Tab-separated table of C-alpha atoms in Angstrom:
chain	number	residue	atom	x	y	z
A	1	UNK	CA	0.000	0.000	0.000
A	2	UNK	CA	1.447	3.391	-0.961
A	3	UNK	CA	2.009	5.918	1.784
A	4	UNK	CA	-0.674	8.531	2.257
A	5	UNK	CA	0.675	12.082	1.958
A	6	UNK	CA	-1.006	14.865	3.898
A	7	UNK	CA	-0.031	18.379	2.817
A	8	UNK	CA	-0.409	20.950	5.584
A	9	UNK	CA	1.023	21.971	8.926
A	10	UNK	CA	0.577	20.378	12.360
A	11	UNK	CA	-0.674	23.663	13.854
A	12	UNK	CA	-3.326	24.424	11.246
A	13	UNK	CA	-6.852	23.661	12.430
A	14	UNK	CA	-8.082	21.903	9.295
A	15	UNK	CA	-4.870	19.868	8.959
A	16	UNK	CA	-5.368	18.785	12.588
A	17	UNK	CA	-8.860	17.513	11.720
A	18	UNK	CA	-7.307	15.049	9.262
A	19	UNK	CA	-4.281	14.224	11.450
A	20	UNK	CA	-6.645	13.139	14.209
A	21	UNK	CA	-8.419	10.730	11.858
A	22	UNK	CA	-5.158	9.270	10.585
A	23	UNK	CA	-3.945	8.759	14.161
A	24	UNK	CA	-7.280	7.321	15.355
A	25	UNK	CA	-7.217	4.610	12.684
A	26	UNK	CA	-3.469	3.996	12.909
A	27	UNK	CA	-2.812	4.780	9.237
A	28	UNK	CA	0.733	5.191	7.969
A	29	UNK	CA	1.183	8.621	6.469
A	30	UNK	CA	3.690	11.346	5.737
A	31	UNK	CA	2.957	14.963	6.691
A	32	UNK	CA	4.413	17.178	3.958
A	33	UNK	CA	4.813	20.712	5.291
A	34	UNK	CA	3.331	23.549	3.264
A	35	UNK	CA	4.737	26.942	4.172
A	36	UNK	CA	1.981	29.547	4.393
A	37	UNK	CA	4.300	32.493	5.211
A	38	UNK	CA	6.188	31.963	1.927
A	39	UNK	CA	2.953	31.575	-0.044
A	40	UNK	CA	3.595	27.942	-0.888
A	41	UNK	CA	-0.152	27.227	-0.592
A	42	UNK	CA	-0.675	29.404	-3.685
A	43	UNK	CA	2.127	27.786	-5.705
A	44	UNK	CA	1.189	25.951	-8.924
A	45	UNK	CA	2.258	22.660	-7.328
A	46	UNK	CA	-0.149	23.092	-4.430
A	47	UNK	CA	-2.965	24.568	-6.528
A	48	UNK	CA	-2.819	21.324	-8.500
A	49	UNK	CA	-3.741	19.532	-5.253
A	50	UNK	CA	-6.186	22.130	-3.875
A	51	UNK	CA	-7.496	24.584	-6.485
A	52	UNK	CA	-8.598	26.973	-3.733
A	53	UNK	CA	-4.995	27.252	-2.518
A	54	UNK	CA	-5.738	26.040	1.001
A	55	UNK	CA	-4.493	23.349	3.346
A	56	UNK	CA	-4.864	20.459	3.841
A	57	UNK	CA	-4.731	18.346	0.731
A	58	UNK	CA	-4.254	14.575	0.736
A	59	UNK	CA	-2.759	12.237	-1.822
A	60	UNK	CA	-3.432	8.500	-1.738
A	61	UNK	CA	-1.992	6.835	-4.825
A	62	UNK	CA	-3.606	8.527	-7.792
A	63	UNK	CA	-6.368	10.124	-5.717
A	64	UNK	CA	-5.933	13.757	-4.630
A	65	UNK	CA	-8.407	15.271	-2.186
A	66	UNK	CA	-9.047	18.551	-0.412
A	67	UNK	CA	-11.633	19.892	2.113
A	68	UNK	CA	-10.741	18.498	5.533
A	69	UNK	CA	-14.149	17.017	6.415
A	70	UNK	CA	-14.317	15.156	3.078
A	71	UNK	CA	-10.750	13.922	3.587
A	72	UNK	CA	-11.681	12.838	7.126
A	73	UNK	CA	-14.607	10.770	5.822
A	74	UNK	CA	-12.306	9.139	3.254
A	75	UNK	CA	-9.660	8.177	5.818
A	76	UNK	CA	-12.182	6.864	8.342
A	77	UNK	CA	-13.989	4.810	5.691
A	78	UNK	CA	-10.798	3.389	4.190
A	79	UNK	CA	-9.363	2.235	7.506
A	80	UNK	CA	-12.628	1.276	9.162
A	81	UNK	CA	-11.524	-2.283	9.826
A	82	UNK	CA	-8.333	-1.401	11.678
A	83	UNK	CA	-9.504	1.469	13.880
A	84	UNK	CA	-12.639	2.709	15.645
A	85	UNK	CA	-15.764	3.169	13.519
A	86	UNK	CA	-16.266	6.924	13.652
A	87	UNK	CA	-18.753	7.090	10.745
A	88	UNK	CA	-21.235	4.255	11.491
A	89	UNK	CA	-21.995	3.905	7.799
A	90	UNK	CA	-23.535	0.456	8.345
A	91	UNK	CA	-26.347	1.959	10.409
A	92	UNK	CA	-28.697	4.368	8.652
A	93	UNK	CA	-29.870	6.313	11.704
A	94	UNK	CA	-26.485	6.405	13.487
A	95	UNK	CA	-24.707	7.650	10.362
A	96	UNK	CA	-27.427	10.279	9.910
A	97	UNK	CA	-26.792	11.590	13.430
A	98	UNK	CA	-23.050	11.773	12.696
A	99	UNK	CA	-23.904	13.768	9.560
A	100	UNK	CA	-26.242	16.117	11.475
A	101	UNK	CA	-23.677	17.063	14.123
A	102	UNK	CA	-20.842	17.323	11.606
A	103	UNK	CA	-22.996	19.853	9.736
A	104	UNK	CA	-23.748	21.636	13.036
A	105	UNK	CA	-20.012	21.869	13.705
A	106	UNK	CA	-19.455	23.439	10.284
A	107	UNK	CA	-22.506	25.706	10.187
A	108	UNK	CA	-23.093	26.754	13.823
A	109	UNK	CA	-20.097	26.061	16.057
A	110	UNK	CA	-17.211	26.909	13.746
A	111	UNK	CA	-18.522	30.295	12.535
A	112	UNK	CA	-18.873	31.427	16.163
A	113	UNK	CA	-15.635	30.059	17.602
A	114	UNK	CA	-13.182	30.640	14.749
A	115	UNK	CA	-13.338	34.475	14.711
A	116	UNK	CA	-12.600	34.471	18.464
A	117	UNK	CA	-9.555	32.223	17.922
A	118	UNK	CA	-8.444	34.301	14.943
A	119	UNK	CA	-8.752	37.655	16.699
A	120	UNK	CA	-7.271	36.680	20.041
A	121	UNK	CA	-4.557	34.201	19.002
A	122	UNK	CA	-3.755	34.070	15.303
A	123	UNK	CA	-3.894	37.775	14.472
A	124	UNK	CA	-1.602	38.956	17.292
A	125	UNK	CA	0.807	35.989	17.257
A	126	UNK	CA	1.207	35.372	13.537
A	127	UNK	CA	0.574	38.820	12.077
A	128	UNK	CA	1.346	41.202	14.947
A	129	UNK	CA	-2.166	42.634	14.717
A	130	UNK	CA	-4.477	44.003	17.410
A	131	UNK	CA	-7.556	41.957	18.351
A	132	UNK	CA	-10.907	43.523	17.472
A	133	UNK	CA	-12.841	43.256	20.724
A	134	UNK	CA	-16.186	43.952	19.041
A	135	UNK	CA	-15.770	40.908	16.817
A	136	UNK	CA	-14.736	38.809	19.821
A	137	UNK	CA	-17.676	39.964	21.947
A	138	UNK	CA	-20.252	39.492	19.166
A	139	UNK	CA	-19.039	35.959	18.514
A	140	UNK	CA	-18.848	35.084	22.205
A	141	UNK	CA	-22.584	35.802	22.395
A	142	UNK	CA	-23.191	33.602	19.333
A	143	UNK	CA	-21.009	30.855	20.823
A	144	UNK	CA	-22.948	30.905	24.090
A	145	UNK	CA	-26.227	30.409	22.208
A	146	UNK	CA	-24.669	27.444	20.390
A	147	UNK	CA	-23.319	26.039	23.660
A	148	UNK	CA	-26.818	26.333	25.179
A	149	UNK	CA	-27.986	23.854	22.516
A	150	UNK	CA	-24.959	21.586	23.016
A	151	UNK	CA	-25.478	21.570	26.805
A	152	UNK	CA	-29.095	20.453	26.469
A	153	UNK	CA	-28.119	17.814	23.900
A	154	UNK	CA	-25.106	16.444	25.806
A	155	UNK	CA	-27.206	16.180	28.958
A	156	UNK	CA	-29.166	13.470	27.102
A	157	UNK	CA	-26.448	11.949	24.932
A	158	UNK	CA	-22.885	11.012	25.891
A	159	UNK	CA	-21.467	12.142	22.565
A	160	UNK	CA	-22.975	14.281	19.849
A	161	UNK	CA	-24.271	11.539	17.546
A	162	UNK	CA	-25.300	9.185	20.337
A	163	UNK	CA	-23.554	6.958	22.858
A	164	UNK	CA	-20.569	6.518	20.555
A	165	UNK	CA	-17.627	8.791	19.793
A	166	UNK	CA	-17.691	9.842	16.128
A	167	UNK	CA	-16.288	12.179	13.502
A	168	UNK	CA	-18.871	14.722	14.651
A	169	UNK	CA	-17.124	15.041	18.035
A	170	UNK	CA	-13.597	14.811	16.584
A	171	UNK	CA	-14.274	17.622	14.152
A	172	UNK	CA	-14.663	20.103	17.024
A	173	UNK	CA	-11.225	19.501	18.458
A	174	UNK	CA	-8.824	21.853	16.727
A	175	UNK	CA	-10.663	25.145	17.126
A	176	UNK	CA	-11.777	24.272	20.650
A	177	UNK	CA	-8.199	23.426	21.645
A	178	UNK	CA	-7.070	26.857	20.530
A	179	UNK	CA	-10.083	28.506	22.158
A	180	UNK	CA	-8.960	27.003	25.472
A	181	UNK	CA	-5.699	29.005	25.077
A	182	UNK	CA	-7.591	32.307	24.761
A	183	UNK	CA	-8.699	34.502	27.695
A	184	UNK	CA	-12.285	33.301	27.067
A	185	UNK	CA	-11.840	29.605	27.885
A	186	UNK	CA	-13.837	30.014	31.099
A	187	UNK	CA	-17.009	30.368	28.980
A	188	UNK	CA	-17.110	26.568	28.939
A	189	UNK	CA	-17.362	26.462	32.748
A	190	UNK	CA	-21.039	27.451	32.512
A	191	UNK	CA	-21.765	24.321	30.455
A	192	UNK	CA	-20.882	21.301	32.633
A	193	UNK	CA	-21.947	18.618	30.132
A	194	UNK	CA	-20.051	20.347	27.320
A	195	UNK	CA	-17.005	20.605	29.569
A	196	UNK	CA	-17.202	16.932	30.494
A	197	UNK	CA	-17.546	16.001	26.800
A	198	UNK	CA	-14.461	18.071	25.987
A	199	UNK	CA	-12.388	16.560	28.782
A	200	UNK	CA	-13.471	13.038	27.857
A	201	UNK	CA	-12.441	13.010	24.270
A	202	UNK	CA	-9.288	15.031	24.694
A	203	UNK	CA	-7.975	12.180	26.844
A	204	UNK	CA	-7.809	9.923	23.758
A	205	UNK	CA	-4.208	8.972	22.807
A	206	UNK	CA	-4.611	10.262	19.239
A	207	UNK	CA	-5.650	13.667	20.569
A	208	UNK	CA	-2.728	13.923	22.966
A	209	UNK	CA	-0.288	13.126	20.171
A	210	UNK	CA	-1.755	15.631	17.715
A	211	UNK	CA	-2.186	18.323	20.396
A	212	UNK	CA	1.560	18.178	21.072
A	213	UNK	CA	2.197	19.235	17.472
A	214	UNK	CA	-0.187	22.173	17.774
A	215	UNK	CA	1.834	24.012	20.395
A	216	UNK	CA	5.411	22.952	19.807
A	217	UNK	CA	6.344	25.952	17.724
A	218	UNK	CA	4.765	28.655	19.926
B	1	UNK	CA	-46.718	8.295	8.936
B	2	UNK	CA	-44.218	8.897	6.093
B	3	UNK	CA	-41.768	11.687	5.504
B	4	UNK	CA	-42.414	15.286	6.498
B	5	UNK	CA	-40.342	18.359	5.672
B	6	UNK	CA	-40.863	21.404	7.872
B	7	UNK	CA	-40.332	24.758	6.187
B	8	UNK	CA	-41.196	26.675	3.022
B	9	UNK	CA	-39.875	25.114	-0.215
B	10	UNK	CA	-38.846	28.547	-1.550
B	11	UNK	CA	-36.144	28.730	1.143
B	12	UNK	CA	-32.916	27.390	-0.328
B	13	UNK	CA	-32.111	24.883	2.401
B	14	UNK	CA	-35.641	23.495	2.410
B	15	UNK	CA	-35.525	23.307	-1.404
B	16	UNK	CA	-32.427	21.116	-1.135
B	17	UNK	CA	-34.352	18.483	0.816
B	18	UNK	CA	-37.494	18.696	-1.345
B	19	UNK	CA	-35.308	18.290	-4.445
B	20	UNK	CA	-33.799	15.085	-3.057
B	21	UNK	CA	-37.233	13.740	-2.120
B	22	UNK	CA	-38.326	14.415	-5.698
B	23	UNK	CA	-35.158	12.722	-7.034
B	24	UNK	CA	-35.812	9.486	-5.142
B	25	UNK	CA	-39.564	9.603	-5.782
B	26	UNK	CA	-40.488	9.489	-2.101
B	27	UNK	CA	-43.931	10.305	-0.803
B	28	UNK	CA	-43.648	13.316	1.453
B	29	UNK	CA	-45.573	16.179	2.933
B	30	UNK	CA	-44.401	19.775	3.311
B	31	UNK	CA	-45.386	21.284	6.662
B	32	UNK	CA	-45.155	25.074	6.417
B	33	UNK	CA	-43.442	26.905	9.274
B	34	UNK	CA	-44.037	30.638	9.673
B	35	UNK	CA	-40.938	32.820	9.798
B	36	UNK	CA	-40.629	34.767	12.999
B	37	UNK	CA	-42.218	33.428	16.143
B	38	UNK	CA	-43.043	29.896	14.981
B	39	UNK	CA	-39.360	29.158	14.273
B	40	UNK	CA	-38.545	29.774	17.929
B	41	UNK	CA	-41.619	28.003	19.287
B	42	UNK	CA	-41.051	24.989	21.564
B	43	UNK	CA	-42.663	22.749	18.946
B	44	UNK	CA	-40.207	23.772	16.246
B	45	UNK	CA	-37.180	23.897	18.558
B	46	UNK	CA	-37.912	20.269	19.368
B	47	UNK	CA	-37.415	19.539	15.645
B	48	UNK	CA	-34.471	21.903	15.068
B	49	UNK	CA	-32.785	23.175	18.234
B	50	UNK	CA	-31.253	26.092	16.320
B	51	UNK	CA	-34.729	27.335	15.351
B	52	UNK	CA	-34.077	27.074	11.609
B	53	UNK	CA	-35.575	25.351	8.596
B	54	UNK	CA	-35.650	22.688	7.353
B	55	UNK	CA	-36.487	20.047	9.900
B	56	UNK	CA	-37.426	16.532	8.816
B	57	UNK	CA	-39.312	13.578	10.144
B	58	UNK	CA	-39.388	9.986	8.906
B	59	UNK	CA	-41.988	8.281	11.112
B	60	UNK	CA	-40.421	8.883	14.564
B	61	UNK	CA	-36.919	9.721	13.357
B	62	UNK	CA	-36.139	13.460	13.485
B	63	UNK	CA	-33.312	15.218	11.653
B	64	UNK	CA	-32.186	18.733	10.813
B	65	UNK	CA	-29.406	20.268	8.627
B	66	UNK	CA	-30.415	19.971	4.957
B	67	UNK	CA	-27.304	18.116	3.739
B	68	UNK	CA	-27.548	15.538	6.551
B	69	UNK	CA	-31.260	15.060	5.800
B	70	UNK	CA	-30.490	14.690	2.087
B	71	UNK	CA	-27.787	12.073	2.716
B	72	UNK	CA	-30.222	10.107	4.897
B	73	UNK	CA	-32.897	10.102	2.198
B	74	UNK	CA	-30.400	9.151	-0.514
B	75	UNK	CA	-29.026	6.273	1.573
B	76	UNK	CA	-32.452	5.039	2.591
B	77	UNK	CA	-33.528	4.899	-1.043
B	78	UNK	CA	-30.111	3.496	-2.126
B	79	UNK	CA	-29.724	6.300	-4.625
B	80	UNK	CA	-26.527	6.375	-6.663
B	81	UNK	CA	-26.277	10.151	-6.227
B	82	UNK	CA	-23.799	9.526	-3.400
B	83	UNK	CA	-21.848	6.827	-5.327
B	84	UNK	CA	-21.172	4.986	-2.079
B	85	UNK	CA	-20.436	1.729	-3.930
B	86	UNK	CA	-17.202	3.338	-5.110
B	87	UNK	CA	-15.197	4.900	-2.261
B	88	UNK	CA	-13.054	7.084	-4.515
B	89	UNK	CA	-16.064	8.480	-6.354
B	90	UNK	CA	-18.016	8.890	-3.100
B	91	UNK	CA	-15.153	10.890	-1.668
B	92	UNK	CA	-15.083	13.238	-4.659
B	93	UNK	CA	-18.814	13.788	-4.128
B	94	UNK	CA	-18.024	14.726	-0.515
B	95	UNK	CA	-15.201	17.064	-1.589
B	96	UNK	CA	-17.441	19.061	-3.925
B	97	UNK	CA	-20.315	19.085	-1.429
B	98	UNK	CA	-17.954	20.731	1.042
B	99	UNK	CA	-16.819	23.153	-1.678
B	100	UNK	CA	-20.457	24.061	-2.309
B	101	UNK	CA	-20.987	24.902	1.337
B	102	UNK	CA	-17.582	26.425	2.093
B	103	UNK	CA	-16.673	28.296	-1.118
B	104	UNK	CA	-19.702	28.728	-3.379
B	105	UNK	CA	-22.527	29.449	-0.951
B	106	UNK	CA	-20.943	32.295	1.053
B	107	UNK	CA	-20.690	34.779	-1.834
B	108	UNK	CA	-23.829	33.418	-3.526
B	109	UNK	CA	-25.793	33.791	-0.302
B	110	UNK	CA	-24.867	37.466	0.159
B	111	UNK	CA	-25.855	38.261	-3.432
B	112	UNK	CA	-29.192	36.424	-3.075
B	113	UNK	CA	-29.984	37.989	0.294
B	114	UNK	CA	-29.386	41.507	-1.001
B	115	UNK	CA	-30.863	41.126	-4.462
B	116	UNK	CA	-33.925	38.966	-3.668
B	117	UNK	CA	-34.727	38.937	0.046
B	118	UNK	CA	-34.027	42.515	1.202
B	119	UNK	CA	-36.342	44.131	-1.364
B	120	UNK	CA	-39.168	41.824	-0.196
B	121	UNK	CA	-38.664	42.563	3.503
B	122	UNK	CA	-38.159	46.278	2.923
B	123	UNK	CA	-34.484	46.515	3.875
B	124	UNK	CA	-31.881	48.631	2.106
B	125	UNK	CA	-29.845	46.702	-0.458
B	126	UNK	CA	-26.079	46.794	0.182
B	127	UNK	CA	-24.688	47.223	-3.322
B	128	UNK	CA	-21.095	47.197	-2.091
B	129	UNK	CA	-21.690	43.793	-0.514
B	130	UNK	CA	-23.162	42.529	-3.783
B	131	UNK	CA	-20.201	43.857	-5.773
B	132	UNK	CA	-17.618	42.438	-3.360
B	133	UNK	CA	-19.280	39.054	-3.417
B	134	UNK	CA	-19.631	39.008	-7.192
B	135	UNK	CA	-15.844	39.298	-7.324
B	136	UNK	CA	-15.488	36.440	-4.832
B	137	UNK	CA	-18.002	34.340	-6.776
B	138	UNK	CA	-16.062	34.907	-10.005
B	139	UNK	CA	-12.904	33.524	-8.397
B	140	UNK	CA	-14.869	30.437	-7.342
B	141	UNK	CA	-16.383	30.098	-10.807
B	142	UNK	CA	-12.886	30.164	-12.312
B	143	UNK	CA	-12.102	27.026	-10.303
B	144	UNK	CA	-15.395	25.440	-11.341
B	145	UNK	CA	-14.751	26.297	-15.002
B	146	UNK	CA	-11.353	24.585	-14.850
B	147	UNK	CA	-12.860	21.543	-13.122
B	148	UNK	CA	-15.814	21.238	-15.478
B	149	UNK	CA	-13.470	21.509	-18.443
B	150	UNK	CA	-11.895	18.240	-17.255
B	151	UNK	CA	-15.052	16.332	-16.424
B	152	UNK	CA	-18.739	16.687	-17.129
B	153	UNK	CA	-19.838	17.040	-13.503
B	154	UNK	CA	-18.065	18.106	-10.330
B	155	UNK	CA	-17.187	14.691	-8.902
B	156	UNK	CA	-16.453	13.111	-12.283
B	157	UNK	CA	-18.328	12.151	-15.407
B	158	UNK	CA	-21.406	11.263	-13.372
B	159	UNK	CA	-23.990	13.588	-11.849
B	160	UNK	CA	-24.134	13.454	-8.072
B	161	UNK	CA	-25.576	15.112	-4.985
B	162	UNK	CA	-22.609	17.519	-5.138
B	163	UNK	CA	-23.941	18.989	-8.396
B	164	UNK	CA	-27.592	19.020	-7.345
B	165	UNK	CA	-26.789	20.653	-3.998
B	166	UNK	CA	-25.904	23.769	-5.987
B	167	UNK	CA	-29.411	24.008	-7.429
B	168	UNK	CA	-31.196	26.116	-4.780
B	169	UNK	CA	-28.685	28.992	-4.598
B	170	UNK	CA	-27.860	28.972	-8.304
B	171	UNK	CA	-31.547	29.033	-9.213
B	172	UNK	CA	-32.000	32.076	-6.983
B	173	UNK	CA	-29.050	33.907	-8.584
B	174	UNK	CA	-30.560	33.146	-11.996
B	175	UNK	CA	-33.678	35.047	-10.869
B	176	UNK	CA	-31.601	38.222	-10.388
B	177	UNK	CA	-29.857	40.670	-12.731
B	178	UNK	CA	-26.538	39.071	-11.688
B	179	UNK	CA	-27.186	35.839	-13.596
B	180	UNK	CA	-24.963	37.204	-16.370
B	181	UNK	CA	-21.932	36.486	-14.187
B	182	UNK	CA	-22.203	32.885	-15.427
B	183	UNK	CA	-21.898	33.921	-19.088
B	184	UNK	CA	-18.098	34.082	-18.872
B	185	UNK	CA	-17.864	30.424	-17.830
B	186	UNK	CA	-19.141	28.236	-20.697
B	187	UNK	CA	-18.501	24.876	-19.005
B	188	UNK	CA	-20.256	26.066	-15.845
B	189	UNK	CA	-23.207	27.212	-17.983
B	190	UNK	CA	-23.386	23.847	-19.747
B	191	UNK	CA	-23.270	22.095	-16.369
B	192	UNK	CA	-26.127	24.252	-15.101
B	193	UNK	CA	-28.207	23.509	-18.194
B	194	UNK	CA	-27.670	19.765	-17.656
B	195	UNK	CA	-28.883	20.110	-14.056
B	196	UNK	CA	-31.931	22.143	-15.172
B	197	UNK	CA	-32.885	19.417	-17.673
B	198	UNK	CA	-33.514	16.838	-14.949
B	199	UNK	CA	-37.204	16.052	-14.303
B	200	UNK	CA	-36.809	16.562	-10.543
B	201	UNK	CA	-35.314	20.011	-11.117
B	202	UNK	CA	-38.119	21.007	-13.499
B	203	UNK	CA	-40.517	19.978	-10.753
B	204	UNK	CA	-38.511	22.091	-8.269
B	205	UNK	CA	-38.796	25.144	-10.507
B	206	UNK	CA	-42.593	24.703	-10.420
B	207	UNK	CA	-42.547	24.269	-6.629
B	208	UNK	CA	-40.300	27.271	-5.993
B	209	UNK	CA	-42.297	29.504	-8.328
B	210	UNK	CA	-45.563	28.724	-6.569
């Protein structure tokens, strides 16, 4: 079997989404660094892998993929036999619940949490910019409304899609990990079931390994 | 009890689900939900905890999020629009579905909201926002043009849910004066015409015009 190549960086949130899947299923892969500061993501070589000039991209033999959630589904499906089943594709209703909460992550959770992470961490540390507090405050209010829904849901269900850990949970990791390094991490303290959910799945070995790569260069 | 879709079919995300129900030939019922207070009513929040449309019910099984609902319907009816018998093809369907949500919809949505929705609800149209997002949409369409020059549909030479998922927003843009933005992209135009030729899509045009 040829080695899977993942193009990206270990600190980038969408690359982390795929790294977690590869580690969960125990796949052999090579992480090929793409340098954003030098504009490598917009080079012809990388645009041939991801026409939107973003990371990650994945190459498996003659198949080239982009969009981290689509790549995640591919990896988890391919290696289903050798790792945990995080998609539940053999069960119509379970797989539908994974799909629902993966969409919620993309459409509700991410749009609220990512501007907070960008303003308070990425902008000052990578670009020397000043955080826009209005953007942070507006999105904190949005995030709290989303967390209200998550709290109610996780009071009834151990994980997002049901009693099983799935891609829906995993997909929340990277932005939430960075959020916990911002001054606003204490927001989660008001949501005990959300907090317990976070602490539970971050204790997984794959998460500990990938998390180490997220902070090593800071 | 059968399948029920909650929401108005003219709303793009509801249209996505109705389109898929039409594709698989399912029997279904549309349950209208009033914008405003009914969306935040306890009854609707029990169907969609974010107070949005669509929501969906198949006997006792409740779902929300239009793409998740659509996947469920396609799997239940064993439709080949997901191409799940072929993992490589299925993955390319997933890639272009994510592109539709992440790249295409954001600029398309701003244009539609300003050009179609704001005039109806009596809000001031933000022309700068339309212009900015037309530029963003053109950059996306350049990528689509290159892709559709290599293969007939987005995931390959077969039509899939990835292509059809573009129907609701693209149809709405085609109702505005900005439809001419597609004229510069001949392969994208041909792709759109192929989508519009499908019986389910013709039925959707009737439904959305009602």
